Amino acid sequence: MMSYEDYQDRVLTCRDCGQDFVFSAGEQAFFASKGLTNPPARCPDCRAARRNGSRSQSSPRSSREQYEAVCSNCGRQTTVPFLPRDDRPVYCSDCYQEVRSSRGGRRDESRSYSYSGSYEGGHGRGRERRGGRRW
């Protein structure tokens, strides 16, 4: 294992705020001792903010692009965080909550994801090898 004298301070740029910060030789030795191979992508302030659950104003998610749309249910003007398509309905937040609650939060019945245990397609747990032995 290398000691911190074997490392040199490096200047890195934070991916969140864009500010330069020093990745010290001591920090590099610590990272190496923990088996971490990549340098930190965020400055100490942005790392602390991220750990505490807050995001900086320059964070890409906080400035998500919004698109103008007309609600398919009530006709009211609204904004959505995705590019609306003509083949899919777009709802304002009130109508979306209505539609969501009327579905009961359940998936479409034709898209069942339950495992029946008797799959005969050649894959899965129930498949047997030649000679009657299980995998």
PDB file of C-alpha atoms in Angstrom:
ATOM      1  CA  MET A   1       0.000   0.000   0.000  1.00  0.00           C
ATOM      2  CA  MET A   2       1.268   3.479  -0.814  1.00  0.00           C
ATOM      3  CA  SER A   3       1.652   6.159   1.833  1.00  0.00           C
ATOM      4  CA  TYR A   4       0.273   9.643   1.347  1.00  0.00           C
ATOM      5  CA  GLU A   5       3.808  10.856   0.492  1.00  0.00           C
ATOM      6  CA  ASP A   6       3.549   8.797  -2.698  1.00  0.00           C
ATOM      7  CA  TYR A   7       0.638  10.939  -3.919  1.00  0.00           C
ATOM      8  CA  GLN A   8       0.519  14.521  -5.159  1.00  0.00           C
ATOM      9  CA  ASP A   9      -2.302  17.023  -4.713  1.00  0.00           C
ATOM     10  CA  ARG A  10      -4.541  17.187  -7.786  1.00  0.00           C
ATOM     11  CA  VAL A  11      -6.921  19.938  -8.858  1.00  0.00           C
ATOM     12  CA  LEU A  12     -10.313  18.575  -9.977  1.00  0.00           C
ATOM     13  CA  THR A  13     -13.488  20.262 -11.229  1.00  0.00           C
ATOM     14  CA  CYS A  14     -16.803  19.625  -9.446  1.00  0.00           C
ATOM     15  CA  ARG A  15     -19.467  18.119 -11.694  1.00  0.00           C
ATOM     16  CA  ASP A  16     -22.267  19.948  -9.854  1.00  0.00           C
ATOM     17  CA  CYS A  17     -21.032  23.498  -9.268  1.00  0.00           C
ATOM     18  CA  GLY A  18     -18.135  23.619 -11.750  1.00  0.00           C
ATOM     19  CA  GLN A  19     -15.665  24.969  -9.168  1.00  0.00           C
ATOM     20  CA  ASP A  20     -12.116  23.659  -8.893  1.00  0.00           C
ATOM     21  CA  PHE A  21     -11.154  21.825  -5.702  1.00  0.00           C
ATOM     22  CA  VAL A  22      -8.035  20.095  -4.421  1.00  0.00           C
ATOM     23  CA  PHE A  23      -7.957  16.319  -4.103  1.00  0.00           C
ATOM     24  CA  SER A  24      -5.147  16.164  -1.576  1.00  0.00           C
ATOM     25  CA  ALA A  25      -2.493  13.470  -1.286  1.00  0.00           C
ATOM     26  CA  GLY A  26      -3.976  12.426   2.063  1.00  0.00           C
ATOM     27  CA  GLU A  27      -7.438  12.062   0.549  1.00  0.00           C
ATOM     28  CA  GLN A  28      -5.996  10.020  -2.312  1.00  0.00           C
ATOM     29  CA  ALA A  29      -4.301   7.677   0.157  1.00  0.00           C
ATOM     30  CA  PHE A  30      -7.570   7.363   2.098  1.00  0.00           C
ATOM     31  CA  PHE A  31      -9.513   6.589  -1.102  1.00  0.00           C
ATOM     32  CA  ALA A  32      -6.935   3.952  -2.055  1.00  0.00           C
ATOM     33  CA  SER A  33      -7.081   2.359   1.418  1.00  0.00           C
ATOM     34  CA  LYS A  34     -10.851   1.946   1.004  1.00  0.00           C
ATOM     35  CA  GLY A  35     -10.421   0.377  -2.438  1.00  0.00           C
ATOM     36  CA  LEU A  36     -11.889   3.370  -4.265  1.00  0.00           C
ATOM     37  CA  THR A  37     -10.298   3.744  -7.702  1.00  0.00           C
ATOM     38  CA  ASN A  38     -12.098   6.819  -9.052  1.00  0.00           C
ATOM     39  CA  PRO A  39     -11.411  10.356  -7.841  1.00  0.00           C
ATOM     40  CA  PRO A  40     -14.333  12.299  -6.349  1.00  0.00           C
ATOM     41  CA  ALA A  41     -16.559  13.971  -8.921  1.00  0.00           C
ATOM     42  CA  ARG A  42     -17.895  16.608  -6.491  1.00  0.00           C
ATOM     43  CA  CYS A  43     -16.239  19.189  -4.279  1.00  0.00           C
ATOM     44  CA  PRO A  44     -16.526  18.724  -0.483  1.00  0.00           C
ATOM     45  CA  ASP A  45     -19.403  21.253  -0.248  1.00  0.00           C
ATOM     46  CA  CYS A  46     -21.463  19.544  -2.969  1.00  0.00           C
ATOM     47  CA  ARG A  47     -20.721  16.113  -1.476  1.00  0.00           C
ATOM     48  CA  ALA A  48     -21.975  17.314   1.907  1.00  0.00           C
ATOM     49  CA  ALA A  49     -25.066  18.878   0.338  1.00  0.00           C
ATOM     50  CA  ARG A  50     -25.783  15.654  -1.529  1.00  0.00           C
ATOM     51  CA  ARG A  51     -25.397  13.576   1.644  1.00  0.00           C
ATOM     52  CA  ASN A  52     -27.832  15.893   3.438  1.00  0.00           C
ATOM     53  CA  GLY A  53     -30.387  15.483   0.666  1.00  0.00           C
ATOM     54  CA  SER A  54     -30.243  19.008  -0.724  1.00  0.00           C
ATOM     55  CA  ARG A  55     -29.155  19.922  -4.217  1.00  0.00           C
ATOM     56  CA  SER A  56     -27.344  22.990  -5.401  1.00  0.00           C
ATOM     57  CA  GLN A  57     -29.101  25.385  -7.738  1.00  0.00           C
ATOM     58  CA  SER A  58     -26.675  24.491 -10.521  1.00  0.00           C
ATOM     59  CA  SER A  59     -27.607  20.820 -10.351  1.00  0.00           C
ATOM     60  CA  PRO A  60     -28.861  19.510 -13.709  1.00  0.00           C
ATOM     61  CA  ARG A  61     -32.035  18.086 -12.178  1.00  0.00           C
ATOM     62  CA  SER A  62     -33.073  21.341 -10.534  1.00  0.00           C
ATOM     63  CA  SER A  63     -33.120  23.086 -13.901  1.00  0.00           C
ATOM     64  CA  ARG A  64     -35.055  20.415 -15.780  1.00  0.00           C
ATOM     65  CA  GLU A  65     -36.545  21.662 -19.006  1.00  0.00           C
ATOM     66  CA  GLN A  66     -40.328  22.078 -19.022  1.00  0.00           C
ATOM     67  CA  TYR A  67     -42.616  21.837 -22.059  1.00  0.00           C
ATOM     68  CA  GLU A  68     -45.925  23.575 -22.692  1.00  0.00           C
ATOM     69  CA  ALA A  69     -48.907  21.272 -23.277  1.00  0.00           C
ATOM     70  CA  VAL A  70     -52.699  21.226 -23.215  1.00  0.00           C
ATOM     71  CA  CYS A  71     -54.371  18.806 -20.808  1.00  0.00           C
ATOM     72  CA  SER A  72     -56.146  16.017 -22.694  1.00  0.00           C
ATOM     73  CA  ASN A  73     -58.866  15.861 -20.042  1.00  0.00           C
ATOM     74  CA  CYS A  74     -59.816  19.452 -19.154  1.00  0.00           C
ATOM     75  CA  GLY A  75     -58.105  21.466 -21.933  1.00  0.00           C
ATOM     76  CA  ARG A  76     -56.149  23.645 -19.488  1.00  0.00           C
ATOM     77  CA  GLN A  77     -52.636  24.886 -20.389  1.00  0.00           C
ATOM     78  CA  THR A  78     -49.932  23.095 -18.345  1.00  0.00           C
ATOM     79  CA  THR A  79     -46.222  22.350 -18.302  1.00  0.00           C
ATOM     80  CA  VAL A  80     -44.659  18.891 -18.182  1.00  0.00           C
ATOM     81  CA  PRO A  81     -41.046  17.668 -17.734  1.00  0.00           C
ATOM     82  CA  PHE A  82     -41.121  15.604 -20.954  1.00  0.00           C
ATOM     83  CA  LEU A  83     -41.679  16.310 -24.641  1.00  0.00           C
ATOM     84  CA  PRO A  84     -45.367  15.616 -25.327  1.00  0.00           C
ATOM     85  CA  ARG A  85     -46.254  13.286 -28.213  1.00  0.00           C
ATOM     86  CA  ASP A  86     -49.436  13.366 -30.263  1.00  0.00           C
ATOM     87  CA  ASP A  87     -50.176   9.675 -29.720  1.00  0.00           C
ATOM     88  CA  ARG A  88     -50.148   9.881 -25.889  1.00  0.00           C
ATOM     89  CA  PRO A  89     -52.457  11.901 -23.605  1.00  0.00           C
ATOM     90  CA  VAL A  90     -50.963  14.641 -21.423  1.00  0.00           C
ATOM     91  CA  TYR A  91     -52.681  15.648 -18.185  1.00  0.00           C
ATOM     92  CA  CYS A  92     -52.399  18.636 -15.874  1.00  0.00           C
ATOM     93  CA  SER A  93     -51.444  17.722 -12.313  1.00  0.00           C
ATOM     94  CA  ASP A  94     -55.069  17.738 -11.096  1.00  0.00           C
ATOM     95  CA  CYS A  95     -56.345  15.493 -13.901  1.00  0.00           C
ATOM     96  CA  TYR A  96     -53.313  13.223 -13.602  1.00  0.00           C
ATOM     97  CA  GLN A  97     -54.111  12.609  -9.932  1.00  0.00           C
ATOM     98  CA  GLU A  98     -57.720  11.820 -10.913  1.00  0.00           C
ATOM     99  CA  VAL A  99     -56.681   9.381 -13.637  1.00  0.00           C
ATOM    100  CA  ARG A 100     -54.072   7.794 -11.390  1.00  0.00           C
ATOM    101  CA  SER A 101     -56.504   7.242  -8.509  1.00  0.00           C
ATOM    102  CA  SER A 102     -59.180   5.829 -10.844  1.00  0.00           C
ATOM    103  CA  ARG A 103     -56.691   3.175 -11.974  1.00  0.00           C
ATOM    104  CA  GLY A 104     -56.141   2.225  -8.359  1.00  0.00           C
ATOM    105  CA  GLY A 105     -52.393   2.276  -8.799  1.00  0.00           C
ATOM    106  CA  ARG A 106     -52.536  -1.175 -10.425  1.00  0.00           C
ATOM    107  CA  ARG A 107     -50.930  -2.191 -13.684  1.00  0.00           C
ATOM    108  CA  ASP A 108     -52.954  -3.113 -16.712  1.00  0.00           C
ATOM    109  CA  GLU A 109     -54.295  -6.674 -16.253  1.00  0.00           C
ATOM    110  CA  SER A 110     -52.837  -7.720 -19.615  1.00  0.00           C
ATOM    111  CA  ARG A 111     -49.341  -6.998 -18.233  1.00  0.00           C
ATOM    112  CA  SER A 112     -49.234  -9.435 -15.363  1.00  0.00           C
ATOM    113  CA  TYR A 113     -45.780 -10.033 -13.939  1.00  0.00           C
ATOM    114  CA  SER A 114     -46.572 -12.903 -11.616  1.00  0.00           C
ATOM    115  CA  TYR A 115     -44.738 -16.199 -12.020  1.00  0.00           C
ATOM    116  CA  SER A 116     -47.002 -19.215 -12.372  1.00  0.00           C
ATOM    117  CA  GLY A 117     -44.274 -21.804 -11.840  1.00  0.00           C
ATOM    118  CA  SER A 118     -45.113 -23.835 -14.949  1.00  0.00           C
ATOM    119  CA  TYR A 119     -43.188 -22.135 -17.708  1.00  0.00           C
ATOM    120  CA  GLU A 120     -42.539 -24.455 -20.645  1.00  0.00           C
ATOM    121  CA  GLY A 121     -40.523 -22.111 -22.858  1.00  0.00           C
ATOM    122  CA  GLY A 122     -37.180 -23.736 -22.116  1.00  0.00           C
ATOM    123  CA  HIS A 123     -35.980 -21.302 -19.475  1.00  0.00           C
ATOM    124  CA  GLY A 124     -36.512 -20.852 -15.782  1.00  0.00           C
ATOM    125  CA  ARG A 125     -36.631 -23.038 -12.710  1.00  0.00           C
ATOM    126  CA  GLY A 126     -39.066 -25.698 -13.910  1.00  0.00           C
ATOM    127  CA  ARG A 127     -36.876 -26.766 -16.834  1.00  0.00           C
ATOM    128  CA  GLU A 128     -35.502 -30.291 -16.673  1.00  0.00           C
ATOM    129  CA  ARG A 129     -32.482 -31.751 -18.421  1.00  0.00           C
ATOM    130  CA  ARG A 130     -32.455 -34.899 -20.465  1.00  0.00           C
ATOM    131  CA  GLY A 131     -32.665 -37.900 -18.235  1.00  0.00           C
ATOM    132  CA  GLY A 132     -35.131 -36.239 -15.842  1.00  0.00           C
ATOM    133  CA  ARG A 133     -32.532 -34.432 -13.724  1.00  0.00           C
ATOM    134  CA  ARG A 134     -33.129 -30.871 -12.679  1.00  0.00           C
ATOM    135  CA  TRP A 135     -30.518 -28.173 -13.338  1.00  0.00           C
TER     136      TRP A 135
END
